Tab-separated table of C-alpha atoms and ligand atoms in Angstrom:
chain	number	residue	atom	x	y	z
A	248	MET	CA	19.470	-10.900	8.184
A	249	LEU	CA	17.911	-7.493	7.703
A	250	GLN	CA	20.440	-4.678	7.996
A	251	THR	CA	19.030	-1.532	9.591
A	252	VAL	CA	20.301	1.896	10.572
A	253	SER	CA	19.553	3.615	13.881
A	254	LEU	CA	18.468	7.208	14.313
A	255	ALA	CA	21.885	7.899	15.844
A	256	GLU	CA	23.637	6.631	12.704
A	257	LEU	CA	21.343	8.733	10.552
A	258	ALA	CA	22.005	11.790	12.722
A	259	HIS	CA	25.729	11.233	12.315
A	260	ARG	CA	25.445	10.836	8.548
A	261	PHE	CA	23.477	14.052	8.097
A	262	ARG	CA	25.207	15.953	10.926
A	263	SER	CA	21.926	16.674	12.667
A	264	ASP	CA	20.542	16.012	16.130
A	265	LEU	CA	17.702	13.492	15.992
A	266	SER	CA	17.659	12.547	19.685
A	267	HIS	CA	14.276	14.235	20.222
A	268	LEU	CA	12.787	11.674	17.811
A	269	GLU	CA	13.447	8.807	20.241
A	270	GLN	CA	10.297	9.844	22.162
A	271	VAL	CA	8.268	9.433	18.949
A	272	ALA	CA	9.852	6.043	18.299
A	273	ALA	CA	8.846	5.011	21.835
A	274	VAL	CA	5.186	5.404	20.814
A	275	TYR	CA	5.343	4.390	17.150
A	276	PRO	CA	8.219	2.001	16.431
A	277	CYS	CA	11.011	3.098	14.115
A	278	ARG	CA	12.941	0.773	11.843
A	279	ILE	CA	14.758	1.753	8.658
A	280	SER	CA	16.505	-0.809	6.476
A	281	SER	CA	20.049	0.114	5.449
A	282	TYR	CA	19.009	-0.201	1.838
A	283	TYR	CA	16.091	2.251	2.209
A	284	ALA	CA	18.155	4.669	4.319
A	285	GLY	CA	20.706	4.609	1.486
A	286	LEU	CA	18.108	6.192	-0.808
A	287	ILE	CA	17.948	9.328	1.369
A	288	THR	CA	19.782	12.182	-0.312
A	289	ALA	CA	19.036	14.964	2.201
A	290	PRO	CA	17.093	15.476	5.428
A	291	HIS	CA	13.332	15.731	4.809
A	292	ASP	CA	13.502	14.488	1.227
A	293	PRO	CA	10.667	12.162	0.083
A	294	ILE	CA	12.420	9.034	1.369
A	295	TRP	CA	13.276	10.598	4.727
A	296	ARG	CA	9.704	11.805	5.226
A	297	GLN	CA	8.384	8.278	4.731
A	298	CYS	CA	10.649	6.541	7.242
A	299	VAL	CA	12.150	8.971	9.771
A	300	PRO	CA	9.846	9.765	12.707
A	301	SER	CA	8.468	13.262	13.085
A	302	VAL	CA	7.284	15.031	16.258
A	303	GLU	CA	4.087	15.826	14.355
A	304	GLU	CA	3.052	12.186	14.865
A	305	LEU	CA	2.484	12.902	18.547
A	306	ASP	CA	0.525	16.137	17.896
A	307	ASP	CA	-2.346	14.189	16.419
A	308	THR	CA	-4.609	13.000	19.238
A	309	VAL	CA	-8.011	13.501	17.642
A	310	GLN	CA	-8.118	10.801	15.002
A	311	LEU	CA	-8.775	7.185	15.830
A	312	PRO	CA	-6.141	4.450	15.949
A	313	ASP	CA	-8.425	2.192	13.866
A	314	PRO	CA	-10.817	4.357	11.803
A	315	LEU	CA	-11.546	1.521	9.364
A	316	ASP	CA	-12.913	-0.568	12.226
A	317	GLU	CA	-10.672	-3.481	11.312
A	318	GLU	CA	-10.779	-4.935	14.819
A	319	ARG	CA	-14.598	-5.005	14.786
A	320	LEU	CA	-14.575	-6.611	11.324
A	321	SER	CA	-12.291	-9.429	12.502
A	322	PRO	CA	-14.272	-12.608	13.229
A	323	VAL	CA	-11.047	-14.096	14.616
A	324	PRO	CA	-7.899	-12.193	15.607
A	325	GLY	CA	-5.904	-11.289	12.483
A	326	LEU	CA	-8.568	-11.955	9.831
A	327	ILE	CA	-10.418	-8.914	8.500
A	328	HIS	CA	-13.596	-9.901	6.684
A	329	ARG	CA	-15.301	-6.830	5.279
A	330	TYR	CA	-16.377	-7.856	1.774
A	331	PRO	CA	-18.335	-11.023	1.026
A	332	ASP	CA	-15.801	-12.841	-1.165
A	333	ARG	CA	-12.414	-11.748	0.147
A	334	ALA	CA	-10.601	-11.289	3.404
A	335	VAL	CA	-7.299	-9.946	4.708
A	336	LEU	CA	-5.120	-12.284	6.761
A	337	LEU	CA	-2.460	-10.577	8.888
A	338	VAL	CA	0.450	-13.019	8.881
A	339	SER	CA	3.301	-10.860	10.157
A	340	ASN	CA	3.496	-7.885	12.419
A	341	ARG	CA	6.883	-6.691	11.207
A	342	CYS	CA	8.198	-4.745	8.220
A	343	ALA	CA	11.667	-4.020	6.826
A	344	THR	CA	10.977	-0.321	7.321
A	345	TYR	CA	8.119	1.164	9.325
A	346	CYS	CA	6.322	3.760	7.229
A	347	ARG	CA	5.383	6.789	9.270
A	348	PHE	CA	1.998	7.011	7.491
A	349	CYS	CA	1.055	3.336	8.010
A	350	MET	CA	-2.696	2.677	8.205
A	351	ARG	CA	-2.001	-0.054	10.801
A	352	LYS	CA	0.195	2.213	12.900
A	353	ARG	CA	-1.778	1.011	15.926
A	354	LYS	CA	-0.199	-2.429	15.720
A	355	VAL	CA	2.693	-2.940	13.269
A	356	GLY	CA	5.967	-3.394	15.071
A	357	CYS	CA	4.182	-3.518	18.441
A	358	SER	CA	3.720	-6.582	20.606
A	359	GLY	CA	0.262	-7.949	21.426
A	360	GLY	CA	-2.740	-8.311	19.140
A	361	GLU	CA	-1.266	-11.422	17.502
A	362	SER	CA	-3.200	-13.244	14.815
A	363	ASP	CA	-4.739	-16.622	15.541
A	364	LEU	CA	-3.785	-18.446	12.346
A	365	PRO	CA	-5.405	-21.846	13.137
A	366	ALA	CA	-8.700	-20.083	13.932
A	367	ALA	CA	-8.364	-18.011	10.746
A	368	TYR	CA	-7.825	-21.140	8.602
A	369	ALA	CA	-10.869	-22.755	10.217
A	370	TYR	CA	-12.982	-19.652	9.552
A	371	ILE	CA	-11.864	-19.463	5.910
A	372	ALA	CA	-12.502	-23.187	5.404
A	373	ALA	CA	-15.990	-22.797	6.880
A	374	THR	CA	-16.832	-19.754	4.713
A	375	PRO	CA	-17.258	-21.005	1.133
A	376	GLN	CA	-17.872	-17.539	-0.346
A	377	LEU	CA	-14.250	-16.559	0.426
A	378	ARG	CA	-12.365	-17.027	-2.815
A	379	ASP	CA	-9.687	-14.336	-2.515
A	380	ILE	CA	-7.326	-14.212	0.474
A	381	ILE	CA	-5.018	-11.246	0.900
A	382	LEU	CA	-1.916	-11.851	2.997
A	383	SER	CA	-0.913	-8.668	4.754
A	384	GLY	CA	0.448	-7.436	8.060
A	385	GLY	CA	2.983	-5.982	8.594
A	386	ASP	CA	4.781	-7.523	5.712
A	387	PRO	CA	4.274	-11.206	4.803
A	388	LEU	CA	7.714	-11.342	3.154
A	389	MET	CA	9.325	-10.728	6.555
A	390	LEU	CA	8.547	-14.392	7.250
A	391	PRO	CA	11.135	-17.029	6.377
A	392	ASP	CA	10.439	-18.942	3.149
A	393	ASP	CA	9.367	-22.144	4.936
A	394	GLU	CA	6.844	-20.362	7.152
A	395	LEU	CA	5.344	-18.560	4.188
A	396	HIS	CA	5.263	-21.824	2.266
A	397	GLN	CA	3.293	-23.400	5.124
A	398	ILE	CA	0.733	-20.592	5.130
A	399	LEU	CA	0.300	-20.717	1.344
A	400	SER	CA	0.019	-24.526	1.326
A	401	THR	CA	-2.592	-24.466	4.074
A	402	LEU	CA	-4.684	-21.935	2.155
A	403	ARG	CA	-4.251	-23.857	-1.095
A	404	ARG	CA	-5.741	-26.967	0.547
A	405	ILE	CA	-9.029	-25.053	0.982
A	406	PRO	CA	-10.831	-25.775	-2.323
A	407	HIS	CA	-12.870	-22.546	-2.545
A	408	VAL	CA	-9.798	-20.281	-2.152
A	409	GLU	CA	-9.237	-19.409	-5.797
A	410	ILE	CA	-6.637	-16.684	-5.645
A	411	ILE	CA	-4.122	-15.495	-3.083
A	412	ARG	CA	-2.720	-11.991	-2.986
A	413	ILE	CA	0.321	-10.853	-1.067
A	414	GLY	CA	0.641	-7.235	0.026
A	415	SER	CA	4.321	-6.427	0.526
A	416	ARG	CA	6.591	-3.404	0.572
A	417	ILE	CA	9.724	-5.565	0.561
A	418	PRO	CA	10.496	-4.869	-3.150
A	419	VAL	CA	10.718	-1.189	-2.109
A	420	THR	CA	12.396	-1.381	1.290
A	421	ASN	CA	14.549	-4.534	1.139
A	422	PRO	CA	14.631	-5.811	-2.461
A	423	SER	CA	17.457	-8.323	-1.882
A	424	ARG	CA	14.915	-10.389	0.113
A	425	ILE	CA	13.380	-11.324	-3.268
A	426	THR	CA	15.580	-14.299	-4.116
A	427	PRO	CA	15.248	-16.951	-6.838
A	428	ALA	CA	14.507	-19.493	-4.070
A	429	LEU	CA	11.649	-17.375	-2.708
A	430	CYS	CA	10.226	-16.944	-6.208
A	431	ARG	CA	10.443	-20.687	-6.918
A	432	MET	CA	8.497	-21.383	-3.739
A	433	LEU	CA	5.875	-18.719	-4.494
A	434	ALA	CA	5.404	-20.102	-8.013
A	435	GLU	CA	4.140	-23.370	-6.496
A	436	HIS	CA	1.057	-21.521	-5.279
A	437	HIS	CA	-0.414	-19.934	-8.398
A	438	PRO	CA	-2.665	-18.085	-9.123
A	439	LEU	CA	-0.728	-15.634	-6.991
A	440	TYR	CA	-0.809	-11.849	-7.142
A	441	LEU	CA	1.497	-9.450	-5.350
A	442	ASN	CA	0.627	-5.847	-4.679
A	443	THR	CA	3.593	-3.788	-3.667
A	444	HIS	CA	3.831	-0.224	-2.466
A	445	PHE	CA	6.059	2.285	-4.291
A	446	ASN	CA	5.338	5.913	-3.422
A	447	HIS	CA	8.067	7.915	-5.130
A	448	PRO	CA	10.218	7.681	-8.292
A	449	MET	CA	13.377	7.723	-6.100
A	450	GLU	CA	12.333	4.202	-5.028
A	451	LEU	CA	12.551	2.878	-8.608
A	452	THR	CA	16.153	1.677	-8.286
A	453	PRO	CA	18.039	-1.045	-10.199
A	454	GLU	CA	17.699	-3.243	-7.072
A	455	ALA	CA	13.919	-2.780	-7.016
A	456	ASP	CA	13.826	-3.433	-10.746
A	457	GLN	CA	15.718	-6.707	-10.228
A	458	ALA	CA	13.338	-7.788	-7.428
A	459	CYS	CA	10.266	-7.082	-9.558
A	460	SER	CA	11.782	-8.908	-12.536
A	461	LEU	CA	12.375	-12.037	-10.460
A	462	LEU	CA	8.772	-11.979	-9.247
A	463	ALA	CA	7.340	-11.265	-12.689
A	464	ASP	CA	9.480	-14.003	-14.258
A	465	ALA	CA	7.977	-16.394	-11.715
A	466	GLY	CA	4.600	-15.568	-13.226
A	467	ILE	CA	3.405	-13.416	-10.356
A	468	GLN	CA	1.145	-10.560	-11.432
A	469	LEU	CA	2.509	-7.363	-9.886
A	470	GLY	CA	0.325	-4.451	-8.849
A	471	ASN	CA	1.083	-1.324	-6.883
A	472	GLN	CA	-0.804	0.548	-4.192
A	473	THR	CA	0.438	4.093	-3.647
A	474	VAL	CA	-0.609	6.341	-0.790
A	475	LEU	CA	-1.060	10.007	-1.659
A	476	LEU	CA	1.299	11.772	0.752
A	477	LYS	CA	1.719	15.475	1.343
A	478	GLY	CA	5.281	16.570	0.600
A	479	VAL	CA	6.154	13.211	-0.948
A	480	ASN	CA	4.150	12.568	-4.091
A	481	ASP	CA	1.258	15.072	-4.104
A	482	ASP	CA	2.073	16.738	-7.411
A	483	SER	CA	1.213	15.631	-10.923
A	484	LEU	CA	4.773	15.457	-12.307
A	485	THR	CA	6.108	13.269	-9.489
A	486	MET	CA	3.084	11.019	-9.823
A	487	GLN	CA	3.554	10.717	-13.595
A	488	LYS	CA	7.203	9.710	-13.127
A	489	LEU	CA	6.254	7.166	-10.504
A	490	LEU	CA	3.407	5.588	-12.453
A	491	THR	CA	5.152	5.360	-15.817
A	492	GLY	CA	8.297	4.099	-14.042
A	493	LEU	CA	6.262	1.323	-12.454
A	494	LEU	CA	5.150	0.021	-15.849
A	495	ARG	CA	8.828	-0.114	-16.828
A	496	LEU	CA	9.361	-2.345	-13.775
A	497	ARG	CA	6.467	-4.561	-14.999
A	498	VAL	CA	4.276	-3.356	-12.133
A	499	ARG	CA	0.727	-2.263	-12.936
A	500	PRO	CA	-0.534	0.680	-10.827
A	501	TYR	CA	-3.674	-0.553	-9.040
A	502	TYR	CA	-4.746	1.914	-6.346
A	503	LEU	CA	-3.871	5.440	-5.325
A	504	HIS	CA	-5.134	5.765	-1.762
A	505	GLN	CA	-6.434	8.851	-0.019
A	506	MET	CA	-4.684	8.786	3.391
A	507	ASP	CA	-6.814	7.041	5.973
A	508	LEU	CA	-7.849	9.050	9.043
A	509	VAL	CA	-5.368	7.191	11.247
A	510	ARG	CA	-4.036	8.760	14.443
A	511	GLY	CA	-0.463	9.992	14.105
A	512	THR	CA	-0.549	10.546	10.339
A	513	ALA	CA	-2.340	13.915	9.936
A	514	HIS	CA	0.750	15.710	8.638
A	515	PHE	CA	0.678	13.557	5.493
A	516	ARG	CA	-2.950	14.124	4.551
A	517	THR	CA	-4.057	16.052	1.468
A	518	PRO	CA	-7.595	17.421	0.905
A	519	LEU	CA	-9.818	15.002	-1.007
A	520	GLU	CA	-10.281	17.360	-3.969
A	521	GLN	CA	-6.498	17.567	-4.455
A	522	GLY	CA	-6.319	13.829	-5.114
A	523	ARG	CA	-9.351	13.970	-7.383
A	524	ASP	CA	-7.784	16.782	-9.421
A	525	LEU	CA	-4.415	15.036	-9.474
A	526	ILE	CA	-5.854	11.801	-10.837
A	527	GLY	CA	-7.835	13.857	-13.367
A	528	SER	CA	-4.619	15.561	-14.488
A	529	LEU	CA	-3.063	12.234	-15.497
A	530	ARG	CA	-5.699	11.209	-18.023
A	531	GLY	CA	-4.463	11.846	-21.557
A	532	LYS	CA	-0.910	12.616	-20.402
A	533	ILE	CA	0.372	9.112	-19.614
A	534	SER	CA	-0.593	5.578	-20.665
A	535	GLY	CA	-4.006	4.575	-19.442
A	536	MET	CA	-2.259	1.404	-18.186
A	537	ALA	CA	-0.313	3.597	-15.750
A	538	ILE	CA	-3.360	5.222	-14.158
A	539	PRO	CA	-4.598	3.650	-10.917
A	540	HIS	CA	-8.018	4.006	-9.318
A	541	PHE	CA	-7.999	6.818	-6.764
A	542	VAL	CA	-9.877	5.436	-3.761
A	543	ILE	CA	-10.992	6.550	-0.343
A	544	ASP	CA	-11.416	3.872	2.298
A	545	LEU	CA	-14.374	5.164	4.255
A	546	PRO	CA	-14.296	5.409	8.056
A	547	GLY	CA	-16.336	2.882	9.960
A	548	GLY	CA	-15.303	0.000	7.704
A	549	LYS	CA	-17.663	1.088	4.913
A	550	GLY	CA	-15.111	0.102	2.288
A	551	LYS	CA	-13.197	1.557	-0.629
A	552	VAL	CA	-14.920	3.937	-3.016
A	553	PRO	CA	-13.354	5.263	-6.238
A	554	VAL	CA	-13.168	9.047	-6.431
A	555	LEU	CA	-13.540	10.225	-10.021
A	556	PRO	CA	-13.194	13.589	-11.738
A	557	ASP	CA	-16.628	15.089	-12.282
A	558	SER	CA	-16.735	14.521	-16.044
A	559	LEU	CA	-20.351	13.575	-16.744
A	560	HIS	CA	-23.453	15.796	-16.685
A	561	ARG	CA	-26.955	14.976	-17.851
A	562	ASP	CA	-29.147	17.589	-19.513
A	563	ASP	CA	-32.438	17.541	-21.466
A	564	ASN	CA	-30.723	16.422	-24.682
A	565	GLY	CA	-28.529	13.661	-23.287
A	566	TRP	CA	-25.037	13.901	-21.860
A	567	GLN	CA	-22.244	16.424	-21.601
A	568	VAL	CA	-18.896	14.719	-21.151
A	569	GLN	CA	-15.689	16.532	-20.272
A	570	THR	CA	-12.491	15.584	-22.139
A	571	CYS	CA	-9.074	15.373	-20.491
A	572	SER	CA	-8.259	18.839	-21.837
A	573	GLY	CA	-11.364	20.308	-20.210
A	574	GLU	CA	-13.598	20.648	-23.274
A	575	TRP	CA	-17.272	19.650	-22.859
A	576	VAL	CA	-18.529	17.350	-25.630
A	577	ARG	CA	-22.104	16.294	-26.285
A	578	TYR	CA	-22.829	12.581	-26.276
A	579	THR	CA	-26.243	11.201	-27.089
A	580	ASP	CA	-27.263	7.590	-26.695
A	581	PRO	CA	-28.728	6.390	-30.011
A	582	VAL	CA	-32.451	5.604	-29.759
B	237	PLP	C1	-8.785	-3.271	0.524
B	237	PLP	C2	-9.385	-4.408	1.178
B	237	PLP	C3	-9.693	-5.571	0.464
B	237	PLP	C4	-9.389	-5.717	-1.011
B	237	PLP	O1	-10.131	-4.836	-1.770
B	237	PLP	P1	-10.011	-4.871	-3.368
B	237	PLP	O2	-10.767	-3.667	-3.796
B	237	PLP	O3	-10.590	-6.151	-3.827
B	237	PLP	O4	-8.542	-4.780	-3.691
B	237	PLP	C5	-10.278	-6.607	1.137
B	237	PLP	N1	-10.580	-6.527	2.444
B	237	PLP	C6	-10.284	-5.425	3.167
B	237	PLP	C7	-10.632	-5.398	4.602
B	237	PLP	C8	-9.667	-4.327	2.555
B	237	PLP	O5	-9.366	-3.249	3.276
B	238	SF4	S1	5.209	-1.705	4.858
B	238	SF4	FE1	2.968	-1.535	4.919
B	238	SF4	S2	2.368	-2.455	6.877
B	238	SF4	FE2	4.575	-2.020	6.990
B	238	SF4	S3	4.714	-0.007	7.942
B	238	SF4	FE3	4.720	0.307	5.713
B	238	SF4	S4	2.571	0.680	5.190
B	238	SF4	FE4	2.606	-0.270	7.250
C-alpha cells in the first residue's frame, strides 16, 4: 500500500496554511508519497516545488493541454506512435507522486481517457516495424506485479518486439516498491531497459540507491530523463551534482528535457538558450558518461531534437571548433 500525505498534514508539519491549494488540486490532482514528502526540508525547496501544488498552475490558460499532439498520434487509445520503429504504451494512469510539471498533466490521475490495451496489442502485432515498446503512463510500476507481468508477457509474444523500455519515477518517489520479487519478474522479460526520472541531488537517497541497485543487479539497464525546471535544477552546480550522483547509483543520464509547452506548467519553464548554455557548461567538467542529450520535444508532435552548444563554424580554410573552455581551434579535414 502506498503511504501518502495530505496537504493538511503538510501544512501542519510546516506550520503554514495550504488550504488555498485545494482549488488547484481540484483541477490538477495532488498526491505526495510519504517517502517523497519526507525529503522536503523547507517550504518551496526543490522537492516541495516538484510535488506541492502552486496557484501559478491555474494562471496559465494560454498553452495547450496536449502540445505534443499525443492524442492525434494515437492510432488506438493509449498507444502513441510517432516514430516509425517505436511507440509509447500508456499502461497506468496513476503515479506515486504527481509532479506539478508533468507533460501529461491533462490526464494523469484523472478519470477517463483510458487505454485500450487489447486494441494496442493488436496494433503492435500488426505493425512489424515496431521493435521498441516504451511502457509509460502515469507510472507502469504502480501496477501490481502480476498485471505488469501479463503486459510484458503479451508484448514478448510478439516476435518483432525486440526491446521493451519502462519509464518510471518510482525509484525516486516510492523506492520501496522496487522489491526483489518485482526484479525477478522483470528479469524474465529481457532485453529490458528502465528510464527513471531524478531531477535533483536531494533525491539521491540511500533508499533510491538500494532500489537502483536491485534493478541493476537484475540486469536492467538504467537511464535517467531529467526535466530542466526553473528554481529546481536550472544551475550548473546542481546539475553536476545530480548527474555525477546518478552514475554512482549506476544510472546513466540519457535526456535532459526542455520543459514542454504544457498548460499549467509555465512557472517551471526556462528560456531555451539557458538550457543550451547549461549543457555546454558541463562538457569538460564532469565525466562525459554523466552528460545527457539536451532535447526539445517540438510542438505539434514533430519529435525530439537535440539542442547543442554552437561549437562548429565553417570558413574558407576548413573548420573552427570551440573547446569546452571557449577557445576556438582550427580543424582541417585531411585531403
Ligand atoms: C520520446 C518518445 C519516444 C522515444 O524516443 P527516443 O528518442 O527513442 O528515446 C518514442 N515515442 C514518443 C511518442 C516519444 O515521445
Ligand atoms: S511520475 Fe511521470 S507521469 Fe507521473 S506525474 Fe510525474 S512526470 Fe507525470
